[in-house]
Amino acid sequence: MTKNPVVAIVGSGPIGAAYARILLETNPDVRVTMFEAGPQLTDIPGESVRNIADPAEKELARERSQGPQAGDFRESLGIPKAAVVEGIFTARQGTHLLDFGGEGSAHTETFPAAAASTNVGGMGAHWTCATPAPEFSERVDFIENAEWDDLLANAERLLHVQSAAFADSGVGAAIRSLLSEEFSAELPEGFGPSTLPVAGDAQPDGTVRWAGADVVFGPLVEAGNPLAERFELRDLTLVRRVERDGPGADARVTGLTVEDLRTGETSFLAADAVVVAADAFRSPQLLWASGIRPAALGRYLTEHPVVISTVALDPEGMARFATDADLEEELARRALNPADPVGAVNRIPFSEPDHPFSLQVMYAENPPFPLDPAHPHAGNRWGYVNMGYGMRKHPRVEDGITFHDDELDYRGFPNMTVDYALTDVEKTEIAAGEAHLRRAGEALGTFIAEPRLLPNGSSLHYQGTMRAGANDDGTTVADPYSRVWGIDNLYVGGNGLIPTATTMNPTLMSVAIAVRGARKLAEELA
Ligand code: FAD
């Protein structure tokens, strides 16, 4: 084996970061170079922008992550500002739509809210940090349960997951009690209402420092740490192509062709192995552009159909389980960080057979939209909850990306068209989930925003486009260790590898899969 093997990683989100960390911790000889198309936003690479206290700085960091929709970048592409007009879908802060309305944007009519982030830390600089684990059929069957548990424990360590965040909140406990009265009898033991695990570190003053790729990098970005000497992160560097030594079945990857976006210069970096972790759309797009085109590449796209609503908490119901002092304490904690108030986050996790959904319940003292002061529930002293059910999308080859060699996107890659449809199977589950949401809302109080299904793509949890599986049977892209079938030194990472129909937020599961791949790669390079 090569003396000091070099691994090149594409993408600096939580998954690329997990590969870098495990490789460098496990193999003392390996060196890692990571390429990120977007800019570094924070002094510590990959930090959550939610931790930025100054509102103007936070806003700027979000805008700089918005690729073709960011101010200067947008104008340099010749995309007029007027491309964003009333009626068009808008992206969540820190993200940009794949179909941003300008020339060279993707075609996503059936999946209109599809979005990405382009910055160091990827979407992981903007995420909500919910980190539930996959359960029952959400897990993949080519990994034994005991190994899954170990991989998930490692993913939790890397992401700084707290499983009992805000468990001491009296308001949160009252919400759980009301939900338990309604649902617990019909749910399996251990799968009733509980606190939502989140990635972050509780601070002594009661606030949370939210986790991003920064905590996954950990020692790799700590000045003076020996691991940092073997790690290099190049921001504003676009990977154009994964290079191979031939087109044959046993070809190996030789390195990457990259473009420095500051200078426009293109160069080649030789690597002993490559990891592509550039999200569930742009990873398959890069492989396609590199001539690596397994039949399942870009297909089997899934996400979570999401139904959301807002409920005014019923004072009488809440007072059965919480006191005025609990309420004051909750409000005081939230006031510590008014720009990003946190507390009382609950859920009912996925379970089978009767609850194939994930409920997330976030407490808020005000509704997320202006409420007419004359509304009977305006100024509700006990506050509100924003609730959402995530549902399953069952994988089908018909749902996915078509790449166009004869039409380039704004970055010069084969453009993408996304085709996606909800079938009767999903529609039935969505109706059942919505009925559960109604029951949850009625148990907690009164709806001030009725349940509504968000447009396709809204979940930001895009899965399946580079599925991992046990067999190279045309329905998968990667083997059980995340290696692209037939190219032993090319690994892929991210939510695109998840082959199952899931409802939980996917990052923890994808980091767990990455840990497995990275351990294998470290061993192969040893
Ligand atoms: P990303 O984080 O998307 O990173 C990919 C990186 O690759 C990007 O920075 C991109 O610029 C870079 N890249 C792409 N192409 C190239 C190229 N050719 N060359 C170089 N670089 C390239 N998930 C949860 O589990 N829980 C949540 O609560 C949650 N909430 C979310 C809330 C929001 C607002 C958003 C936006 C996302 C949320 N997510 C959540 C999703 C979560 O952020 C993603 O699952 C996670 O970031 C995926 O990690 P990744 O490393 O695979 O990809």
PDB file of C-alpha atoms in Angstrom, residues 26-234:
ATOM      1  CA  THR A  26      -8.275   5.354  12.747  1.00  0.00           C
ATOM      2  CA  ASN A  27      -5.340   5.410  10.340  1.00  0.00           C
ATOM      3  CA  PRO A  28      -2.216   7.315  11.470  1.00  0.00           C
ATOM      4  CA  ASP A  29      -0.735   7.488   7.952  1.00  0.00           C
ATOM      5  CA  VAL A  30      -3.646   8.806   5.962  1.00  0.00           C
ATOM      6  CA  ARG A  31      -3.956  12.448   4.813  1.00  0.00           C
ATOM      7  CA  VAL A  32      -7.309  13.976   3.897  1.00  0.00           C
ATOM      8  CA  THR A  33      -8.009  16.840   1.511  1.00  0.00           C
ATOM      9  CA  MET A  34     -11.615  18.067   1.518  1.00  0.00           C
ATOM     10  CA  PHE A  35     -13.123  20.215  -1.229  1.00  0.00           C
ATOM     11  CA  GLU A  36     -16.108  22.468  -0.672  1.00  0.00           C
ATOM     12  CA  ALA A  37     -17.760  24.516  -3.406  1.00  0.00           C
ATOM     13  CA  GLY A  38     -19.128  27.131  -1.005  1.00  0.00           C
ATOM     14  CA  PRO A  39     -17.471  29.655   1.302  1.00  0.00           C
ATOM     15  CA  GLN A  40     -16.393  29.194   4.921  1.00  0.00           C
ATOM     16  CA  LEU A  41     -18.905  31.146   7.027  1.00  0.00           C
ATOM     17  CA  THR A  42     -17.533  30.964  10.561  1.00  0.00           C
ATOM     18  CA  ASP A  43     -14.068  31.055  12.180  1.00  0.00           C
ATOM     19  CA  ILE A  44     -14.462  27.440  13.221  1.00  0.00           C
ATOM     20  CA  PRO A  45     -15.283  25.684   9.939  1.00  0.00           C
ATOM     21  CA  GLY A  46     -18.808  24.313   9.680  1.00  0.00           C
ATOM     22  CA  GLU A  47     -20.345  25.896  12.766  1.00  0.00           C
ATOM     23  CA  SER A  48     -24.147  26.184  12.922  1.00  0.00           C
ATOM     24  CA  VAL A  49     -25.209  29.679  11.906  1.00  0.00           C
ATOM     25  CA  ARG A  50     -27.827  29.404  14.669  1.00  0.00           C
ATOM     26  CA  ASN A  51     -24.968  30.065  17.107  1.00  0.00           C
ATOM     27  CA  ILE A  52     -24.214  33.469  15.549  1.00  0.00           C
ATOM     28  CA  ALA A  53     -25.666  35.970  18.017  1.00  0.00           C
ATOM     29  CA  ASP A  54     -25.578  39.091  15.840  1.00  0.00           C
ATOM     30  CA  PRO A  55     -28.706  39.118  13.601  1.00  0.00           C
ATOM     31  CA  ALA A  56     -26.978  40.944  10.702  1.00  0.00           C
ATOM     32  CA  GLU A  57     -24.032  38.517  10.748  1.00  0.00           C
ATOM     33  CA  LYS A  58     -26.401  35.564  10.894  1.00  0.00           C
ATOM     34  CA  GLU A  59     -28.338  36.912   7.925  1.00  0.00           C
ATOM     35  CA  LEU A  60     -25.135  37.408   5.906  1.00  0.00           C
ATOM     36  CA  ALA A  61     -23.945  33.871   6.687  1.00  0.00           C
ATOM     37  CA  ARG A  62     -27.266  32.514   5.463  1.00  0.00           C
ATOM     38  CA  GLU A  63     -27.168  34.555   2.296  1.00  0.00           C
ATOM     39  CA  ARG A  64     -23.610  33.440   1.518  1.00  0.00           C
ATOM     40  CA  SER A  65     -24.837  29.826   1.640  1.00  0.00           C
ATOM     41  CA  GLN A  66     -27.458  30.377  -0.999  1.00  0.00           C
ATOM     42  CA  GLY A  67     -25.340  29.593  -4.070  1.00  0.00           C
ATOM     43  CA  PRO A  68     -27.062  30.907  -7.174  1.00  0.00           C
ATOM     44  CA  GLN A  69     -29.529  32.834  -5.027  1.00  0.00           C
ATOM     45  CA  ALA A  70     -26.868  34.699  -3.049  1.00  0.00           C
ATOM     46  CA  GLY A  71     -26.425  38.420  -3.777  1.00  0.00           C
ATOM     47  CA  ASP A  72     -23.133  38.881  -5.631  1.00  0.00           C
ATOM     48  CA  PHE A  73     -22.945  35.326  -6.849  1.00  0.00           C
ATOM     49  CA  ARG A  74     -26.422  35.562  -8.288  1.00  0.00           C
ATOM     50  CA  GLU A  75     -25.552  38.728 -10.187  1.00  0.00           C
ATOM     51  CA  SER A  76     -22.255  37.293 -11.444  1.00  0.00           C
ATOM     52  CA  LEU A  77     -24.286  34.524 -13.051  1.00  0.00           C
ATOM     53  CA  GLY A  78     -26.429  37.082 -14.832  1.00  0.00           C
ATOM     54  CA  ILE A  79     -29.570  35.908 -13.030  1.00  0.00           C
ATOM     55  CA  PRO A  80     -31.785  38.953 -12.489  1.00  0.00           C
ATOM     56  CA  LYS A  81     -33.078  39.536  -8.969  1.00  0.00           C
ATOM     57  CA  ALA A  82     -36.550  39.718 -10.471  1.00  0.00           C
ATOM     58  CA  ALA A  83     -36.354  35.968 -11.073  1.00  0.00           C
ATOM     59  CA  VAL A  84     -37.787  35.579  -7.572  1.00  0.00           C
ATOM     60  CA  VAL A  85     -41.382  36.686  -7.960  1.00  0.00           C
ATOM     61  CA  GLU A  86     -44.580  36.287  -6.028  1.00  0.00           C
ATOM     62  CA  GLY A  87     -45.966  32.790  -6.303  1.00  0.00           C
ATOM     63  CA  ILE A  88     -42.568  31.210  -6.794  1.00  0.00           C
ATOM     64  CA  PHE A  89     -41.406  28.805  -4.090  1.00  0.00           C
ATOM     65  CA  THR A  90     -38.954  30.361  -1.706  1.00  0.00           C
ATOM     66  CA  ALA A  91     -36.112  28.442  -0.119  1.00  0.00           C
ATOM     67  CA  ARG A  92     -35.557  28.086   3.631  1.00  0.00           C
ATOM     68  CA  GLN A  93     -32.909  30.487   4.927  1.00  0.00           C
ATOM     69  CA  GLY A  94     -29.426  29.255   4.139  1.00  0.00           C
ATOM     70  CA  THR A  95     -30.617  27.112   1.233  1.00  0.00           C
ATOM     71  CA  HIS A  96     -31.218  27.664  -2.463  1.00  0.00           C
ATOM     72  CA  LEU A  97     -33.818  26.022  -4.629  1.00  0.00           C
ATOM     73  CA  LEU A  98     -32.508  23.682  -7.297  1.00  0.00           C
ATOM     74  CA  ASP A  99     -35.023  25.386  -9.573  1.00  0.00           C
ATOM     75  CA  PHE A 100     -34.083  28.982  -8.716  1.00  0.00           C
ATOM     76  CA  GLY A 101     -35.872  30.519 -11.665  1.00  0.00           C
ATOM     77  CA  GLY A 102     -32.828  31.535 -13.698  1.00  0.00           C
ATOM     78  CA  GLU A 103     -31.163  30.057 -16.740  1.00  0.00           C
ATOM     79  CA  GLY A 104     -29.314  26.852 -15.883  1.00  0.00           C
ATOM     80  CA  SER A 105     -31.553  25.956 -12.950  1.00  0.00           C
ATOM     81  CA  ALA A 106     -32.892  22.413 -12.577  1.00  0.00           C
ATOM     82  CA  HIS A 107     -36.396  21.379 -13.612  1.00  0.00           C
ATOM     83  CA  THR A 108     -38.346  20.372 -10.524  1.00  0.00           C
ATOM     84  CA  GLU A 109     -42.038  20.949 -11.299  1.00  0.00           C
ATOM     85  CA  THR A 110     -43.048  17.747  -9.490  1.00  0.00           C
ATOM     86  CA  PHE A 111     -40.648  18.364  -6.583  1.00  0.00           C
ATOM     87  CA  PRO A 112     -40.686  22.153  -6.471  1.00  0.00           C
ATOM     88  CA  ALA A 113     -39.258  22.816  -3.000  1.00  0.00           C
ATOM     89  CA  ALA A 114     -36.014  20.825  -3.632  1.00  0.00           C
ATOM     90  CA  ALA A 115     -33.138  22.825  -2.156  1.00  0.00           C
ATOM     91  CA  ALA A 116     -29.454  22.661  -1.223  1.00  0.00           C
ATOM     92  CA  SER A 117     -26.896  24.656   0.759  1.00  0.00           C
ATOM     93  CA  THR A 118     -23.507  25.639  -0.643  1.00  0.00           C
ATOM     94  CA  ASN A 119     -21.126  26.526   2.187  1.00  0.00           C
ATOM     95  CA  VAL A 120     -18.633  24.927   4.527  1.00  0.00           C
ATOM     96  CA  GLY A 121     -20.745  22.650   6.712  1.00  0.00           C
ATOM     97  CA  GLY A 122     -23.411  22.248   4.007  1.00  0.00           C
ATOM     98  CA  MET A 123     -27.005  22.028   5.198  1.00  0.00           C
ATOM     99  CA  GLY A 124     -25.502  21.078   8.542  1.00  0.00           C
ATOM    100  CA  ALA A 125     -24.807  24.781   9.155  1.00  0.00           C
ATOM    101  CA  HIS A 126     -28.550  25.484   8.906  1.00  0.00           C
ATOM    102  CA  TRP A 127     -30.273  22.364  10.183  1.00  0.00           C
ATOM    103  CA  THR A 128     -32.690  22.081  13.109  1.00  0.00           C
ATOM    104  CA  CYS A 129     -30.424  19.467  14.767  1.00  0.00           C
ATOM    105  CA  ALA A 130     -33.150  16.847  15.364  1.00  0.00           C
ATOM    106  CA  THR A 131     -31.390  13.490  15.580  1.00  0.00           C
ATOM    107  CA  PRO A 132     -33.806  10.601  16.134  1.00  0.00           C
ATOM    108  CA  ALA A 133     -32.519   7.120  15.298  1.00  0.00           C
ATOM    109  CA  PRO A 134     -34.015   4.839  12.626  1.00  0.00           C
ATOM    110  CA  GLU A 135     -36.257   2.104  14.024  1.00  0.00           C
ATOM    111  CA  PHE A 136     -37.959  -1.092  12.794  1.00  0.00           C
ATOM    112  CA  SER A 137     -38.029  -1.219   8.959  1.00  0.00           C
ATOM    113  CA  GLU A 138     -36.340   2.189   8.703  1.00  0.00           C
ATOM    114  CA  ARG A 139     -33.033   0.427   9.399  1.00  0.00           C
ATOM    115  CA  VAL A 140     -31.275  -1.410   6.575  1.00  0.00           C
ATOM    116  CA  ASP A 141     -31.247  -5.189   6.714  1.00  0.00           C
ATOM    117  CA  PHE A 142     -27.676  -5.686   5.481  1.00  0.00           C
ATOM    118  CA  ILE A 143     -26.330  -4.422   8.811  1.00  0.00           C
ATOM    119  CA  GLU A 144     -26.998  -6.545  11.905  1.00  0.00           C
ATOM    120  CA  ASN A 145     -28.827  -4.798  14.749  1.00  0.00           C
ATOM    121  CA  ALA A 146     -25.871  -5.051  17.151  1.00  0.00           C
ATOM    122  CA  GLU A 147     -23.610  -3.306  14.634  1.00  0.00           C
ATOM    123  CA  TRP A 148     -26.317  -0.702  13.961  1.00  0.00           C
ATOM    124  CA  ASP A 149     -26.440   0.133  17.636  1.00  0.00           C
ATOM    125  CA  ASP A 150     -22.670   0.605  17.705  1.00  0.00           C
ATOM    126  CA  LEU A 151     -22.715   2.744  14.532  1.00  0.00           C
ATOM    127  CA  LEU A 152     -25.552   4.897  15.878  1.00  0.00           C
ATOM    128  CA  ALA A 153     -23.741   5.348  19.198  1.00  0.00           C
ATOM    129  CA  ASN A 154     -20.698   6.552  17.262  1.00  0.00           C
ATOM    130  CA  ALA A 155     -22.808   8.882  15.141  1.00  0.00           C
ATOM    131  CA  GLU A 156     -24.322  10.313  18.345  1.00  0.00           C
ATOM    132  CA  ARG A 157     -20.831  10.863  19.723  1.00  0.00           C
ATOM    133  CA  LEU A 158     -19.709  12.656  16.549  1.00  0.00           C
ATOM    134  CA  LEU A 159     -22.802  14.884  16.448  1.00  0.00           C
ATOM    135  CA  HIS A 160     -22.905  15.618  20.210  1.00  0.00           C
ATOM    136  CA  VAL A 161     -26.440  14.226  20.492  1.00  0.00           C
ATOM    137  CA  GLN A 162     -28.385  14.732  23.730  1.00  0.00           C
ATOM    138  CA  SER A 163     -31.243  12.291  24.037  1.00  0.00           C
ATOM    139  CA  ALA A 164     -32.985  14.057  26.922  1.00  0.00           C
ATOM    140  CA  ALA A 165     -32.711  17.688  25.820  1.00  0.00           C
ATOM    141  CA  PHE A 166     -34.902  19.983  27.931  1.00  0.00           C
ATOM    142  CA  ALA A 167     -36.329  16.991  29.799  1.00  0.00           C
ATOM    143  CA  ASP A 168     -36.512  19.248  32.859  1.00  0.00           C
ATOM    144  CA  SER A 169     -39.040  21.607  31.225  1.00  0.00           C
ATOM    145  CA  GLY A 170     -42.375  21.457  33.075  1.00  0.00           C
ATOM    146  CA  VAL A 171     -44.178  22.764  29.983  1.00  0.00           C
ATOM    147  CA  GLY A 172     -42.565  20.067  27.850  1.00  0.00           C
ATOM    148  CA  ALA A 173     -43.535  17.415  30.393  1.00  0.00           C
ATOM    149  CA  ALA A 174     -47.167  18.618  30.402  1.00  0.00           C
ATOM    150  CA  ILE A 175     -47.295  18.393  26.595  1.00  0.00           C
ATOM    151  CA  ARG A 176     -45.949  14.832  26.788  1.00  0.00           C
ATOM    152  CA  SER A 177     -48.542  13.926  29.450  1.00  0.00           C
ATOM    153  CA  LEU A 178     -51.416  15.176  27.288  1.00  0.00           C
ATOM    154  CA  LEU A 179     -50.087  13.293  24.255  1.00  0.00           C
ATOM    155  CA  SER A 180     -49.556  10.158  26.361  1.00  0.00           C
ATOM    156  CA  GLU A 181     -53.165  10.207  27.538  1.00  0.00           C
ATOM    157  CA  GLU A 182     -54.263  10.245  23.906  1.00  0.00           C
ATOM    158  CA  PHE A 183     -51.799   7.798  22.318  1.00  0.00           C
ATOM    159  CA  SER A 184     -49.753   5.675  24.721  1.00  0.00           C
ATOM    160  CA  ALA A 185     -52.184   2.784  24.997  1.00  0.00           C
ATOM    161  CA  GLU A 186     -51.850   2.080  21.284  1.00  0.00           C
ATOM    162  CA  LEU A 187     -48.053   2.455  20.947  1.00  0.00           C
ATOM    163  CA  PRO A 188     -45.357  -0.160  21.663  1.00  0.00           C
ATOM    164  CA  GLU A 189     -43.474   0.213  24.927  1.00  0.00           C
ATOM    165  CA  GLY A 190     -40.633   2.731  24.560  1.00  0.00           C
ATOM    166  CA  PHE A 191     -42.205   4.413  21.526  1.00  0.00           C
ATOM    167  CA  GLY A 192     -44.638   6.793  23.203  1.00  0.00           C
ATOM    168  CA  PRO A 193     -44.277  10.586  23.482  1.00  0.00           C
ATOM    169  CA  SER A 194     -40.746  11.573  24.524  1.00  0.00           C
ATOM    170  CA  THR A 195     -38.221  14.377  24.251  1.00  0.00           C
ATOM    171  CA  LEU A 196     -36.692  14.806  20.798  1.00  0.00           C
ATOM    172  CA  PRO A 197     -32.950  14.004  20.657  1.00  0.00           C
ATOM    173  CA  VAL A 198     -31.002  16.990  19.351  1.00  0.00           C
ATOM    174  CA  ALA A 199     -27.381  17.634  18.355  1.00  0.00           C
ATOM    175  CA  GLY A 200     -25.797  20.304  20.509  1.00  0.00           C
ATOM    176  CA  ASP A 201     -24.132  21.111  23.797  1.00  0.00           C
ATOM    177  CA  ALA A 202     -26.088  22.534  26.710  1.00  0.00           C
ATOM    178  CA  GLN A 203     -24.383  25.633  28.099  1.00  0.00           C
ATOM    179  CA  PRO A 204     -24.255  26.491  31.802  1.00  0.00           C
ATOM    180  CA  ASP A 205     -26.722  29.387  31.284  1.00  0.00           C
ATOM    181  CA  GLY A 206     -29.378  27.040  29.846  1.00  0.00           C
ATOM    182  CA  THR A 207     -28.832  27.913  26.162  1.00  0.00           C
ATOM    183  CA  VAL A 208     -27.552  25.391  23.613  1.00  0.00           C
ATOM    184  CA  ARG A 209     -24.566  25.595  21.303  1.00  0.00           C
ATOM    185  CA  TRP A 210     -25.990  23.866  18.252  1.00  0.00           C
ATOM    186  CA  ALA A 211     -23.888  21.276  16.477  1.00  0.00           C
ATOM    187  CA  GLY A 212     -22.789  21.561  12.870  1.00  0.00           C
ATOM    188  CA  ALA A 213     -20.013  19.885  10.901  1.00  0.00           C
ATOM    189  CA  ASP A 214     -17.663  21.723  13.303  1.00  0.00           C
ATOM    190  CA  VAL A 215     -18.261  19.247  16.120  1.00  0.00           C
ATOM    191  CA  VAL A 216     -17.849  16.329  13.730  1.00  0.00           C
ATOM    192  CA  PHE A 217     -14.506  17.749  12.580  1.00  0.00           C
ATOM    193  CA  GLY A 218     -13.622  18.195  16.272  1.00  0.00           C
ATOM    194  CA  PRO A 219      -9.841  17.770  16.638  1.00  0.00           C
ATOM    195  CA  LEU A 220      -9.323  18.179  12.888  1.00  0.00           C
ATOM    196  CA  VAL A 221      -9.998  21.912  13.147  1.00  0.00           C
ATOM    197  CA  GLU A 222      -8.338  22.473  16.537  1.00  0.00           C
ATOM    198  CA  ALA A 223      -5.138  24.526  16.252  1.00  0.00           C
ATOM    199  CA  GLY A 224      -2.149  22.475  17.324  1.00  0.00           C
ATOM    200  CA  ASN A 225      -3.944  19.136  17.306  1.00  0.00           C
ATOM    201  CA  PRO A 226      -1.768  16.528  15.522  1.00  0.00           C
ATOM    202  CA  LEU A 227      -4.781  15.286  13.533  1.00  0.00           C
ATOM    203  CA  ALA A 228      -5.212  18.794  12.085  1.00  0.00           C
ATOM    204  CA  GLU A 229      -1.772  18.504  10.450  1.00  0.00           C
ATOM    205  CA  ARG A 230      -3.036  15.711   8.204  1.00  0.00           C
ATOM    206  CA  PHE A 231      -6.247  17.508   7.244  1.00  0.00           C
ATOM    207  CA  GLU A 232      -6.799  20.261   4.681  1.00  0.00           C
ATOM    208  CA  LEU A 233     -10.131  21.917   3.860  1.00  0.00           C
ATOM    209  CA  ARG A 234     -10.284  23.980   0.661  1.00  0.00           C
TER     210      ARG A 234
END
